[in-house]
Coordinates of C-alpha atoms in Angstrom, one line a residue:
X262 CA 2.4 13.1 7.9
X263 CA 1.3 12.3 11.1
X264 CA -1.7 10.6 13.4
X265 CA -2.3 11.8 16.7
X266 CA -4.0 10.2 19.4
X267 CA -7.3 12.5 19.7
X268 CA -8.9 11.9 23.3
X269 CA -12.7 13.1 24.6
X270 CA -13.2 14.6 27.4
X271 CA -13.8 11.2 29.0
X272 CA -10.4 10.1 28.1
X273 CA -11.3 7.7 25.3
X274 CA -9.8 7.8 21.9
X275 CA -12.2 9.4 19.0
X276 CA -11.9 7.0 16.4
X277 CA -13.1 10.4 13.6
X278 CA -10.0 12.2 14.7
X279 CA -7.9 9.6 14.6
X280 CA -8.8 9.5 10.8
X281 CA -9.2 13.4 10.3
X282 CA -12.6 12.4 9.2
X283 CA -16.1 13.5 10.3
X284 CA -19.7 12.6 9.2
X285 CA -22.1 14.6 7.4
X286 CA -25.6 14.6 8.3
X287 CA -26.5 12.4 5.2
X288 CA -24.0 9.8 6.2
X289 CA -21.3 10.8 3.9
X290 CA -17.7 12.0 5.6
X291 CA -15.9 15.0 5.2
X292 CA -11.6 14.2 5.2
X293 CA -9.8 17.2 7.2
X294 CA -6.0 17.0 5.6
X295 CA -5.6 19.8 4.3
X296 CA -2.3 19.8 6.7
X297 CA -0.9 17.3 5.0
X298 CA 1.0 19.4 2.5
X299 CA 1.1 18.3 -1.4
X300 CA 3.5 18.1 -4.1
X301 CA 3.3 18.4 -7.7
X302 CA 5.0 16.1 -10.1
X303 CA 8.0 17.7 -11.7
X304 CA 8.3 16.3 -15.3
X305 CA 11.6 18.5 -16.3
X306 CA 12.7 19.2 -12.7
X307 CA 16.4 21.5 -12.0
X308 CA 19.3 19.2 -13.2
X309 CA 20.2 18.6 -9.9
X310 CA 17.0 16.7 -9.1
X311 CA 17.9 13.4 -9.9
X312 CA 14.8 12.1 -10.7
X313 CA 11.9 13.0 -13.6
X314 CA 8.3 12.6 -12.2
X315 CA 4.9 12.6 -14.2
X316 CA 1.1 12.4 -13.8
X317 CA -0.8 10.0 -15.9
X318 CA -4.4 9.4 -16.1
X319 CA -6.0 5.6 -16.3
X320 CA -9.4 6.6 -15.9
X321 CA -10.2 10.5 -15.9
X322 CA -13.9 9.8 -15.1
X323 CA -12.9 7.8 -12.2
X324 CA -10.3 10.4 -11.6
X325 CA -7.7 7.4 -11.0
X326 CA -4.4 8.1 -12.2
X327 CA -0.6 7.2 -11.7
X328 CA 2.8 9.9 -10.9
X329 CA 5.3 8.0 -12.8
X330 CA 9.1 8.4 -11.0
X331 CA 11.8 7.8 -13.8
X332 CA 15.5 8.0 -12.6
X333 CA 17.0 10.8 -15.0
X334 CA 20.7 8.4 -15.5
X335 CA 18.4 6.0 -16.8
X336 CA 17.4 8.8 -20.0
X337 CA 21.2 8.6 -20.6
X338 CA 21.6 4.8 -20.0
X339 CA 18.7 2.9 -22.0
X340 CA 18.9 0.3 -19.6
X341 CA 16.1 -1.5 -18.5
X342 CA 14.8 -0.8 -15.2
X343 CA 12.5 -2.6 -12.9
X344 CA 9.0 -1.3 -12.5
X345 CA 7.7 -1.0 -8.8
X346 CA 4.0 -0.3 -8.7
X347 CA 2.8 1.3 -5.6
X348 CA -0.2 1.9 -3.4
X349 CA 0.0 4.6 -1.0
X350 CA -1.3 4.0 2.7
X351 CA -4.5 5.4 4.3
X352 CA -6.8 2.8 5.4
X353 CA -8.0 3.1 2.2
X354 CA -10.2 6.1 3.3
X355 CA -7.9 9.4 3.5
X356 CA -4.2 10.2 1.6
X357 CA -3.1 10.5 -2.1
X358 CA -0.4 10.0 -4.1
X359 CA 0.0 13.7 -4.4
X360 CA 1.1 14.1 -0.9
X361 CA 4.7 14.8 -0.1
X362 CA 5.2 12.2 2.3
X363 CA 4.6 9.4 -0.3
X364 CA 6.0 12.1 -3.5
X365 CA 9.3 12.1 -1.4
X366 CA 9.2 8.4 -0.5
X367 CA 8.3 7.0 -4.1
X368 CA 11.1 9.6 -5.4
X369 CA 13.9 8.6 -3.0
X370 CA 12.7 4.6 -3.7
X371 CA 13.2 5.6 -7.4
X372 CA 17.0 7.0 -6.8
X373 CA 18.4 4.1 -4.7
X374 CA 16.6 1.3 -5.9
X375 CA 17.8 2.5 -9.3
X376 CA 13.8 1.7 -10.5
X377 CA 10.4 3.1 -12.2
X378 CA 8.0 3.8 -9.4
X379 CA 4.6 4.2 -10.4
X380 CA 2.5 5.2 -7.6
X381 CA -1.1 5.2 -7.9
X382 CA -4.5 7.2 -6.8
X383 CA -7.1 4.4 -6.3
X384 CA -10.6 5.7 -5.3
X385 CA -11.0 5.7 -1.8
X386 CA -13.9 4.5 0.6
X387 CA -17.0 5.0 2.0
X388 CA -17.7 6.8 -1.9
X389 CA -16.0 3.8 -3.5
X390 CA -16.0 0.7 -1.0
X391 CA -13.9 -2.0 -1.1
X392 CA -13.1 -4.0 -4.2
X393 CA -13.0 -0.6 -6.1
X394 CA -9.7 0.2 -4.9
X395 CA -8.6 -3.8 -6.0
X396 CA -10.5 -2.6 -9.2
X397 CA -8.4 0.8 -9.9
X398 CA -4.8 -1.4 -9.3
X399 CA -6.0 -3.9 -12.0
X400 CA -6.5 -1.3 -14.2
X401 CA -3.3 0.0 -13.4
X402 CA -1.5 -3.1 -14.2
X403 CA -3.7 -3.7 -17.4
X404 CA -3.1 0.3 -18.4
X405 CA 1.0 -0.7 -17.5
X406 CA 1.2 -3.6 -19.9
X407 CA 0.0 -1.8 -23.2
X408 CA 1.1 1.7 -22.3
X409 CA 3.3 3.9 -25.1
X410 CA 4.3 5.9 -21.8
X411 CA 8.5 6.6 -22.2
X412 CA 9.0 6.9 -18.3
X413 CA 6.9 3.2 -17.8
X414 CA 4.1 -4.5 -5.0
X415 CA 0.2 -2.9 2.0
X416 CA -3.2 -4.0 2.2
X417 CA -3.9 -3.4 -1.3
X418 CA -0.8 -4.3 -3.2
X419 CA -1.4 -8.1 -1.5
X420 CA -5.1 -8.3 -2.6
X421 CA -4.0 -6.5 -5.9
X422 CA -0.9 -9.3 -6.2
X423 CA -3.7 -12.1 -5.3
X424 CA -5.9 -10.7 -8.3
X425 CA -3.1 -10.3 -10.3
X426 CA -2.1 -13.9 -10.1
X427 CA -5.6 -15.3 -11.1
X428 CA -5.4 -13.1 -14.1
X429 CA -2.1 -13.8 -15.0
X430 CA -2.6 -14.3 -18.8
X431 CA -4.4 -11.6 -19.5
X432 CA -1.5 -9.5 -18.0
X433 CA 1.2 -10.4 -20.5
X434 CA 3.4 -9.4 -22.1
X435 CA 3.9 -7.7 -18.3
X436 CA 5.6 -9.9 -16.1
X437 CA 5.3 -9.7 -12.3
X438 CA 8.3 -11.0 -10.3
X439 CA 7.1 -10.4 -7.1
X440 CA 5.3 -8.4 -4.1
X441 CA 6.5 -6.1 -1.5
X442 CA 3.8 -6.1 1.7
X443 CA 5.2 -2.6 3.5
X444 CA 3.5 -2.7 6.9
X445 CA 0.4 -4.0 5.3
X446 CA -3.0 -2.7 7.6
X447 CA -5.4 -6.1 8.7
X448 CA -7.1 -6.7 10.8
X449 CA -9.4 -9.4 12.7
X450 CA -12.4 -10.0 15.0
X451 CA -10.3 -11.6 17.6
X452 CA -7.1 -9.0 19.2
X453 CA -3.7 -10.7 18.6
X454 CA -1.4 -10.6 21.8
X455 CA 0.2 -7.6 19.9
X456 CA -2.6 -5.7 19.4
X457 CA -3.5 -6.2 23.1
X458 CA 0.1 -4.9 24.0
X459 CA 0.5 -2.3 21.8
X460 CA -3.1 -0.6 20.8
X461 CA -2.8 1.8 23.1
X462 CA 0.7 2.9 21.3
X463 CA -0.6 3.4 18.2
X464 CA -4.3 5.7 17.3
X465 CA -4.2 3.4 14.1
X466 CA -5.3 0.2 15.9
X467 CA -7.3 1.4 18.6
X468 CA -10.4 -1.2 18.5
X469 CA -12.6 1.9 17.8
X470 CA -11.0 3.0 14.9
X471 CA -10.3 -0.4 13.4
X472 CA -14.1 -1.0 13.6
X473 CA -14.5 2.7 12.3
X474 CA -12.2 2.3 9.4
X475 CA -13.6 -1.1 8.2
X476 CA -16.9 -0.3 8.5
X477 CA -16.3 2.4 5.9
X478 CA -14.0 1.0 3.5
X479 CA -16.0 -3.2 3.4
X480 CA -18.5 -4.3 0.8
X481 CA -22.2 -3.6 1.7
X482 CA -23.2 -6.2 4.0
X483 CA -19.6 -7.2 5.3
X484 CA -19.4 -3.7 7.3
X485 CA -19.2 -5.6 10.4
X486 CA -17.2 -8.2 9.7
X487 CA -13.8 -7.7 10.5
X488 CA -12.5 -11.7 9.3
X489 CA -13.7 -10.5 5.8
X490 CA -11.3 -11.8 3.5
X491 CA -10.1 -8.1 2.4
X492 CA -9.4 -7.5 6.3
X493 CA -8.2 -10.9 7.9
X494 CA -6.1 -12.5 5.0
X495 CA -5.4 -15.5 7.4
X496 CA -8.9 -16.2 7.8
X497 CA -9.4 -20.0 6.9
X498 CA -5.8 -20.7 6.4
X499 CA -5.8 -18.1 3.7
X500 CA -6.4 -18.1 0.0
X501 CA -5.2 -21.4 -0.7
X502 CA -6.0 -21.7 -4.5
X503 CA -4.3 -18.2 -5.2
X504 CA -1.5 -19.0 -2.8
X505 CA -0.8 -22.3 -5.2
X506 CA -1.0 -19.8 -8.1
X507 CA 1.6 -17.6 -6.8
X508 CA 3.8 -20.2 -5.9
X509 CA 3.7 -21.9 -9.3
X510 CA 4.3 -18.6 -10.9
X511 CA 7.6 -18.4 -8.6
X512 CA 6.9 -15.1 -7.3
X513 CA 8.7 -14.0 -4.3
X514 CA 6.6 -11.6 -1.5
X515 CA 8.9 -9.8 1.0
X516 CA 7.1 -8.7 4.3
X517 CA 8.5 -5.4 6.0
X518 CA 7.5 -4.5 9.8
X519 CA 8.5 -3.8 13.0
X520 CA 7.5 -5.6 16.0
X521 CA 6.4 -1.9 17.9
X522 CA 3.4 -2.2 15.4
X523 CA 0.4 -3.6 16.8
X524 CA -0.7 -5.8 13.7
X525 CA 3.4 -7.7 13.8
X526 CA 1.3 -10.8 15.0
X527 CA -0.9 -11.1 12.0
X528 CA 2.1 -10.2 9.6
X529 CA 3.8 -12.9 10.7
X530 CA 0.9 -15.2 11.1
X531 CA 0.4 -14.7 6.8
X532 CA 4.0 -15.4 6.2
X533 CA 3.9 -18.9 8.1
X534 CA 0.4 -19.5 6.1
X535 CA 2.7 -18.4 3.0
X536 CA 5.6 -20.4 3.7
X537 CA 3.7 -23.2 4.1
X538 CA 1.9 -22.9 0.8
X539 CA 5.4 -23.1 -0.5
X540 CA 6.0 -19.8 -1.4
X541 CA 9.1 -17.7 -1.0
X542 CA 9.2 -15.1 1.3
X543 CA 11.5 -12.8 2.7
X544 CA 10.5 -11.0 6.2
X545 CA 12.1 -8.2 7.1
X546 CA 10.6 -7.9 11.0
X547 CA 12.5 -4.8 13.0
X548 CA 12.8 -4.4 17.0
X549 CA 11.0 -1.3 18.1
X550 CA 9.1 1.0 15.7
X551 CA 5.7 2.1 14.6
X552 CA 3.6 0.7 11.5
X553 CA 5.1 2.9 8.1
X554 CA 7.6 4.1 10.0
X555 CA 10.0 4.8 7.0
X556 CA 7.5 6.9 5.1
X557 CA 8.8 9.7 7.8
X558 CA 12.1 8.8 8.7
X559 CA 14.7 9.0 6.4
X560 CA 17.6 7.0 7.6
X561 CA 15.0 3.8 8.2
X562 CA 13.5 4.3 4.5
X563 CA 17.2 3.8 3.6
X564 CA 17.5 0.3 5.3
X565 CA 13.7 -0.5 3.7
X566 CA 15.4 0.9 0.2
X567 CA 18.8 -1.3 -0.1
X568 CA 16.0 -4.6 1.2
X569 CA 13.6 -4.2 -1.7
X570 CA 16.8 -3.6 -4.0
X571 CA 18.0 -6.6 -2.8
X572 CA 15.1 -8.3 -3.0
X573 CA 14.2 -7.3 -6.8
X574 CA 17.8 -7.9 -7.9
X575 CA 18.8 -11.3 -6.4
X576 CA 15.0 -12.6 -8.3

């Protein structure tokens, strides 16, 4: 998968392009990816595919479901695995967890972290606006807890991990160790020295479609307010009371980035607001790169895959 920098004939960036998006005439959009090649889950794959994938439904009406990735050694083991839930990228308005991209990353995630990888299809924005997508991962979480299922941490899995830590008790017997923030997308009404350096780099965080994407995506009445808390987590020194919550739960977050992304600034900006709430985090910040790098390059997923195995193993 890939984003292109789409330019006018006046040499500005076209913010609908950018997003492979365009507007109907009654203000709905119409999402052109049908580029972006799919793949279908594979629940008895060739024995020399090394892992077992499956699609479950949560919520057929809401058409949210989960493709479950089960490592096939751990049908001959019976051990125990960690459980990584995942929420693909997308700016919460285009991509699915049917595309190969994310099929290949959550499968390769599955083989060297040696893990359960559920990833899941949230509803996306402008039909479903922002807290649905929050929604669909609690009902993930809730469906993971009581589910009979034999092959049962961005943007959405910190705001999923904040909700998830309010409602703790309602979660068990589940028990959640920890979040993984991979290039998470914010964003903020005032440009960060990064994204002033690097905007141009990168169609993602072009000022235009920033404003485009959050417009979309925000509650009714918060479509111009990019220092909403769902954008700007470090708004207001963050969510202190949920932050306190996490921390007494002893969860661990581990930030991944790269400093050629244009939103490094706020990453690390919510990992000193973290840290200072006394919670334990582990950055992983690279030199160079672009934001989700790893979801197309192979030998950098590797380095992100032996980090979150280190970080879910030494918990």
């Amino acid at each position: 998968m890939s984003l292109k920098i789409a330019q006018n004939q006046s040499g500005a960036v076209d913010p609908c392009q950018v997003l492979h998006i365009s507007f109907n005439p009654d203000g709905s959009i119409t999402r052109h990816d049908d580029n972006w090649p799919k793949t279908p889950a594979t629940p008895d794959p060739p024995i020399d595919i090394p892992v077992l994938s499956k699609d479950v439904f949560i919520n057929q009406s809401n058409n949210v479901w989960v493709r479950i990735f089960l490592p096939r050694q751990a049908l001959l083991d019976h051990n125990k695995l960690p459980l990584i839930v995942y929420f693909h990228g997308g700016a919460f308005i285009i991509c699915s967890a049917a595309m190969t991209a994310f099929h290949n990353f959550c499968l390769n995630m599955a083989v060297q972290v040696q893990a359960v990888v559920v990833s899941v299809e949230y509803r996306l924005a402008p039909e479903h606006r922002l807290p649905t997508a929050y929604d669909d991962a609690m009902e993930v979480l809730h469906w993971i807890k009581t589910t009979k299922e034999e092959c049962a941490g961005g943007n959405l899995a910190y705001h999923a991990g904040l909700r998830a830590a309010a409602e703790v008790d309602n979660l068990q017997p589940l028990k959640i160790r920890g979040l993984i923030l991979h290039h998470p997308y914010f964003g903020g009404t005032n440009l960060t020295d990064s994204e002033l350096r690097l905007a141009d780099k990168n169609p993602l965080y072009h000022r235009s479609v920033i404003e485009l994407a959050w417009n979309l995506c925000s509650p009714i009445g918060a479509e111009a307010d990019l220092d909403h808390e769902y954008c700007n987590p470090a708004v207001e020194g963050g969510s202190k009371v949920v932050l306190d919550q996490i921390k007494r739960l002893g969860w661990k977050v581990m930030m991944s980035g790269c400093y050629g992304d244009p939103v490094i600034d706020r990453l690390i900006e919510l990992v000193k607001i973290m840290e200072e709430k006394g919670v334990q985090v582990v950055s992983h910040f690279v030199e160079g790169g672009s934001h989700s790098m790893e979801i197309g390059d192979a030998s950098k997923a590797m380095v992100l895959y032996s980090q979150i195995k280190d970080f879910i193993f030494s918990s």
